mmCIF file with all atom_site columns, C-alpha atoms in Angstrom:
data_model
loop_
_atom_site.group_PDB
_atom_site.id
_atom_site.type_symbol
_atom_site.label_atom_id
_atom_site.label_alt_id
_atom_site.label_comp_id
_atom_site.label_asym_id
_atom_site.label_entity_id
_atom_site.label_seq_id
_atom_site.pdbx_PDB_ins_code
_atom_site.Cartn_x
_atom_site.Cartn_y
_atom_site.Cartn_z
_atom_site.occupancy
_atom_site.B_iso_or_equiv
_atom_site.pdbx_formal_charge
_atom_site.auth_seq_id
_atom_site.auth_comp_id
_atom_site.auth_asym_id
_atom_site.auth_atom_id
_atom_site.pdbx_PDB_model_num
ATOM 1  C CA . MET A 1 1  ? 236.306 93.662 63.741 1.00 37.00 ? 18  MET A CA 1
ATOM 2  C CA . TYR A 1 2  ? 236.590 92.824 60.038 1.00 43.00 ? 19  TYR A CA 1
ATOM 3  C CA . GLY A 1 3  ? 234.411 94.148 57.256 1.00 45.00 ? 20  GLY A CA 1
ATOM 4  C CA . GLY A 1 4  ? 234.312 93.712 53.530 1.00 46.00 ? 21  GLY A CA 1
ATOM 5  C CA . ASP A 1 5  ? 234.169 96.294 50.784 1.00 45.00 ? 22  ASP A CA 1
ATOM 6  C CA . ASN A 1 6  ? 231.762 99.131 51.606 1.00 43.00 ? 23  ASN A CA 1
ATOM 7  C CA . VAL A 1 7  ? 230.433 97.446 54.755 1.00 46.00 ? 24  VAL A CA 1
ATOM 8  C CA . LYS A 1 8  ? 227.303 98.913 56.256 1.00 49.00 ? 25  LYS A CA 1
ATOM 9  C CA . ALA A 1 9  ? 227.503 98.295 60.009 1.00 46.00 ? 26  ALA A CA 1
ATOM 10 C CA . ASN A 1 10 ? 223.806 97.483 60.405 1.00 57.00 ? 27  ASN A CA 1
ATOM 11 C CA . GLN A 1 11 ? 224.068 94.620 57.894 1.00 81.00 ? 28  GLN A CA 1
ATOM 12 C CA . VAL A 1 12 ? 226.901 92.684 59.540 1.00 90.00 ? 29  VAL A CA 1
ATOM 13 C CA . LYS A 1 13 ? 227.343 91.600 63.156 1.00 92.00 ? 30  LYS A CA 1
ATOM 14 C CA . PHE A 1 14 ? 230.484 89.979 64.558 1.00 90.00 ? 31  PHE A CA 1
ATOM 15 C CA . TYR A 1 15 ? 230.889 87.850 67.654 1.00 91.00 ? 32  TYR A CA 1
ATOM 16 C CA . ARG A 1 16 ? 234.195 86.457 68.949 1.00 90.00 ? 33  ARG A CA 1
ATOM 17 C CA . ASN A 1 17 ? 234.983 84.430 72.067 1.00 87.00 ? 34  ASN A CA 1
ATOM 18 C CA . ASP A 1 18 ? 238.219 83.897 73.984 1.00 84.00 ? 35  ASP A CA 1
ATOM 19 C CA . ASN A 1 19 ? 239.019 80.793 71.903 1.00 82.00 ? 36  ASN A CA 1
ATOM 20 C CA . ASN A 1 20 ? 239.143 82.903 68.703 1.00 82.00 ? 37  ASN A CA 1
ATOM 21 C CA . ILE A 1 21 ? 235.948 81.404 67.337 1.00 91.00 ? 38  ILE A CA 1
ATOM 22 C CA . GLU A 1 22 ? 234.271 84.094 65.268 1.00 93.00 ? 39  GLU A CA 1
ATOM 23 C CA . LEU A 1 23 ? 230.617 84.155 64.245 1.00 95.00 ? 40  LEU A CA 1
ATOM 24 C CA . ILE A 1 24 ? 229.557 86.510 61.449 1.00 94.00 ? 41  ILE A CA 1
ATOM 25 C CA . TYR A 1 25 ? 225.920 87.275 60.706 1.00 96.00 ? 42  TYR A CA 1
ATOM 26 C CA . CYS A 1 26 ? 224.996 89.198 57.551 1.00 94.00 ? 43  CYS A CA 1
ATOM 27 C CA . GLU A 1 27 ? 221.314 90.127 57.345 1.00 95.00 ? 44  GLU A CA 1
ATOM 28 C CA . ASN A 1 28 ? 219.668 91.481 54.198 1.00 95.00 ? 45  ASN A CA 1
ATOM 29 C CA . SER A 1 29 ? 223.114 92.339 52.908 1.00 94.00 ? 46  SER A CA 1
ATOM 30 C CA . SER A 1 30 ? 224.215 93.448 49.474 1.00 94.00 ? 47  SER A CA 1
ATOM 31 C CA . ILE A 1 31 ? 227.911 93.509 50.416 1.00 93.00 ? 48  ILE A CA 1
ATOM 32 C CA . SER A 1 32 ? 230.560 92.062 48.093 1.00 95.00 ? 49  SER A CA 1
ATOM 33 C CA . TYR A 1 33 ? 233.854 90.841 49.545 1.00 94.00 ? 50  TYR A CA 1
ATOM 34 C CA . SER A 1 34 ? 236.753 91.155 47.115 1.00 96.00 ? 51  SER A CA 1
ATOM 35 C CA . THR A 1 35 ? 239.328 88.390 46.724 1.00 95.00 ? 52  THR A CA 1
ATOM 36 C CA . HIS A 1 36 ? 241.136 87.655 49.994 1.00 94.00 ? 53  HIS A CA 1
ATOM 37 C CA . THR A 1 37 ? 242.349 84.768 52.177 1.00 93.00 ? 54  THR A CA 1
ATOM 38 C CA . HIS A 1 38 ? 242.071 83.699 55.797 1.00 90.00 ? 55  HIS A CA 1
ATOM 39 C CA . ILE A 1 39 ? 245.517 82.270 56.423 1.00 90.00 ? 56  ILE A CA 1
ATOM 40 C CA . THR A 1 40 ? 244.736 80.308 59.593 1.00 91.00 ? 57  THR A CA 1
ATOM 41 C CA . ASN A 1 41 ? 240.929 79.898 59.530 1.00 93.00 ? 58  ASN A CA 1
ATOM 42 C CA . TYR A 1 42 ? 238.358 77.550 58.128 1.00 96.00 ? 59  TYR A CA 1
ATOM 43 C CA . THR A 1 43 ? 235.174 79.421 57.210 1.00 96.00 ? 60  THR A CA 1
ATOM 44 C CA . LEU A 1 44 ? 231.916 77.460 57.352 1.00 97.00 ? 61  LEU A CA 1
ATOM 45 C CA . GLY A 1 45 ? 228.789 79.190 56.091 1.00 98.00 ? 62  GLY A CA 1
ATOM 46 C CA . LEU A 1 46 ? 225.040 78.740 55.775 1.00 98.00 ? 63  LEU A CA 1
ATOM 47 C CA . VAL A 1 47 ? 222.915 80.789 53.365 1.00 98.00 ? 64  VAL A CA 1
ATOM 48 C CA . LEU A 1 48 ? 219.778 81.857 55.248 1.00 98.00 ? 65  LEU A CA 1
ATOM 49 C CA . ASP A 1 49 ? 218.166 83.893 52.465 1.00 97.00 ? 66  ASP A CA 1
ATOM 50 C CA . GLY A 1 50 ? 218.917 84.944 48.888 1.00 97.00 ? 67  GLY A CA 1
ATOM 51 C CA . LYS A 1 51 ? 221.798 83.727 46.735 1.00 98.00 ? 68  LYS A CA 1
ATOM 52 C CA . ILE A 1 52 ? 225.540 84.314 46.758 1.00 98.00 ? 69  ILE A CA 1
ATOM 53 C CA . ASN A 1 53 ? 228.393 83.540 44.403 1.00 98.00 ? 70  ASN A CA 1
ATOM 54 C CA . ILE A 1 54 ? 231.639 82.281 45.916 1.00 98.00 ? 71  ILE A CA 1
ATOM 55 C CA . GLU A 1 55 ? 234.797 82.200 43.860 1.00 97.00 ? 72  GLU A CA 1
ATOM 56 C CA . GLN A 1 56 ? 237.538 79.901 45.190 1.00 95.00 ? 73  GLN A CA 1
ATOM 57 C CA . ASN A 1 57 ? 240.762 79.517 43.206 1.00 86.00 ? 74  ASN A CA 1
ATOM 58 C CA . GLN A 1 58 ? 239.057 80.799 40.047 1.00 89.00 ? 75  GLN A CA 1
ATOM 59 C CA . GLN A 1 59 ? 236.118 78.369 40.334 1.00 95.00 ? 76  GLN A CA 1
ATOM 60 C CA . TYR A 1 60 ? 232.631 79.857 40.798 1.00 96.00 ? 77  TYR A CA 1
ATOM 61 C CA . SER A 1 61 ? 229.736 78.319 42.733 1.00 98.00 ? 78  SER A CA 1
ATOM 62 C CA . ILE A 1 62 ? 226.278 79.702 43.474 1.00 98.00 ? 79  ILE A CA 1
ATOM 63 C CA . TYR A 1 63 ? 224.804 79.010 46.918 1.00 98.00 ? 80  TYR A CA 1
ATOM 64 C CA . ASP A 1 64 ? 221.092 79.379 47.698 1.00 97.00 ? 81  ASP A CA 1
ATOM 65 C CA . PHE A 1 65 ? 218.860 79.202 50.799 1.00 97.00 ? 82  PHE A CA 1
ATOM 66 C CA . GLY A 1 66 ? 219.892 76.267 52.988 1.00 98.00 ? 83  GLY A CA 1
ATOM 67 C CA . ASP A 1 67 ? 223.200 75.640 51.223 1.00 98.00 ? 84  ASP A CA 1
ATOM 68 C CA . LEU A 1 68 ? 226.343 75.101 53.287 1.00 98.00 ? 85  LEU A CA 1
ATOM 69 C CA . PHE A 1 69 ? 229.873 75.933 52.186 1.00 98.00 ? 86  PHE A CA 1
ATOM 70 C CA . VAL A 1 70 ? 233.418 75.524 53.502 1.00 97.00 ? 87  VAL A CA 1
ATOM 71 C CA . ILE A 1 71 ? 236.397 77.683 52.654 1.00 96.00 ? 88  ILE A CA 1
ATOM 72 C CA . PRO A 1 72 ? 239.681 76.099 53.789 1.00 96.00 ? 89  PRO A CA 1
ATOM 73 C CA . PRO A 1 73 ? 242.563 78.157 55.229 1.00 95.00 ? 90  PRO A CA 1
ATOM 74 C CA . ASP A 1 74 ? 244.763 80.099 52.835 1.00 94.00 ? 91  ASP A CA 1
ATOM 75 C CA . ILE A 1 75 ? 242.420 79.667 49.847 1.00 94.00 ? 92  ILE A CA 1
ATOM 76 C CA . SER A 1 76 ? 241.872 82.757 47.734 1.00 95.00 ? 93  SER A CA 1
ATOM 77 C CA . HIS A 1 77 ? 238.133 83.551 47.581 1.00 96.00 ? 94  HIS A CA 1
ATOM 78 C CA . SER A 1 78 ? 235.535 86.268 47.056 1.00 97.00 ? 95  SER A CA 1
ATOM 79 C CA . ILE A 1 79 ? 231.817 86.538 47.823 1.00 97.00 ? 96  ILE A CA 1
ATOM 80 C CA . SER A 1 80 ? 229.231 88.498 45.849 1.00 97.00 ? 97  SER A CA 1
ATOM 81 C CA . PRO A 1 81 ? 225.431 88.660 45.886 1.00 97.00 ? 98  PRO A CA 1
ATOM 82 C CA . LYS A 1 82 ? 223.448 86.836 43.184 1.00 97.00 ? 99  LYS A CA 1
ATOM 83 C CA . SER A 1 83 ? 220.151 88.256 44.465 1.00 97.00 ? 100 SER A CA 1
ATOM 84 C CA . LYS A 1 84 ? 219.273 91.789 45.561 1.00 96.00 ? 101 LYS A CA 1
ATOM 85 C CA . THR A 1 85 ? 220.143 90.886 49.165 1.00 95.00 ? 102 THR A CA 1
ATOM 86 C CA . TYR A 1 86 ? 221.243 87.813 51.082 1.00 96.00 ? 103 TYR A CA 1
ATOM 87 C CA . SER A 1 87 ? 221.467 86.652 54.681 1.00 97.00 ? 104 SER A CA 1
ATOM 88 C CA . LEU A 1 88 ? 224.397 84.512 55.734 1.00 96.00 ? 105 LEU A CA 1
ATOM 89 C CA . LEU A 1 89 ? 225.700 82.929 58.931 1.00 97.00 ? 106 LEU A CA 1
ATOM 90 C CA . SER A 1 90 ? 229.419 82.065 58.988 1.00 97.00 ? 107 SER A CA 1
ATOM 91 C CA . ILE A 1 91 ? 231.757 80.673 61.603 1.00 96.00 ? 108 ILE A CA 1
ATOM 92 C CA . CYS A 1 92 ? 235.521 80.987 61.440 1.00 94.00 ? 109 CYS A CA 1
ATOM 93 C CA . LEU A 1 93 ? 237.612 78.374 63.247 1.00 94.00 ? 110 LEU A CA 1
ATOM 94 C CA . GLN A 1 94 ? 241.376 78.290 63.666 1.00 90.00 ? 111 GLN A CA 1
ATOM 95 C CA . LYS A 1 95 ? 242.787 75.393 61.641 1.00 85.00 ? 112 LYS A CA 1
ATOM 96 C CA . ASP A 1 96 ? 244.495 74.045 64.770 1.00 83.00 ? 113 ASP A CA 1
ATOM 97 C CA . TYR A 1 97 ? 241.405 74.399 66.994 1.00 72.00 ? 114 TYR A CA 1
#
């Protein structure tokens, strides 16, 4: 199980199947994830509530309710809240899936 900086267990739920598909659900979260990479995974996300800021390769984008995002493998990125809390659904897929 992976968590970000100062993860509160009741805010983040992880699900993984035998094919290494991982689903991450953050509900009413205020968690920030410092700069990191996922070497072999694509991350696809949907903002369900609130706003987040995603930094990818020193470029910043704000995502709001209903916005989708993709983070390719081995891309440096961070996630931080732009509202008091946010809810987010993400799926991580192996790049060779």
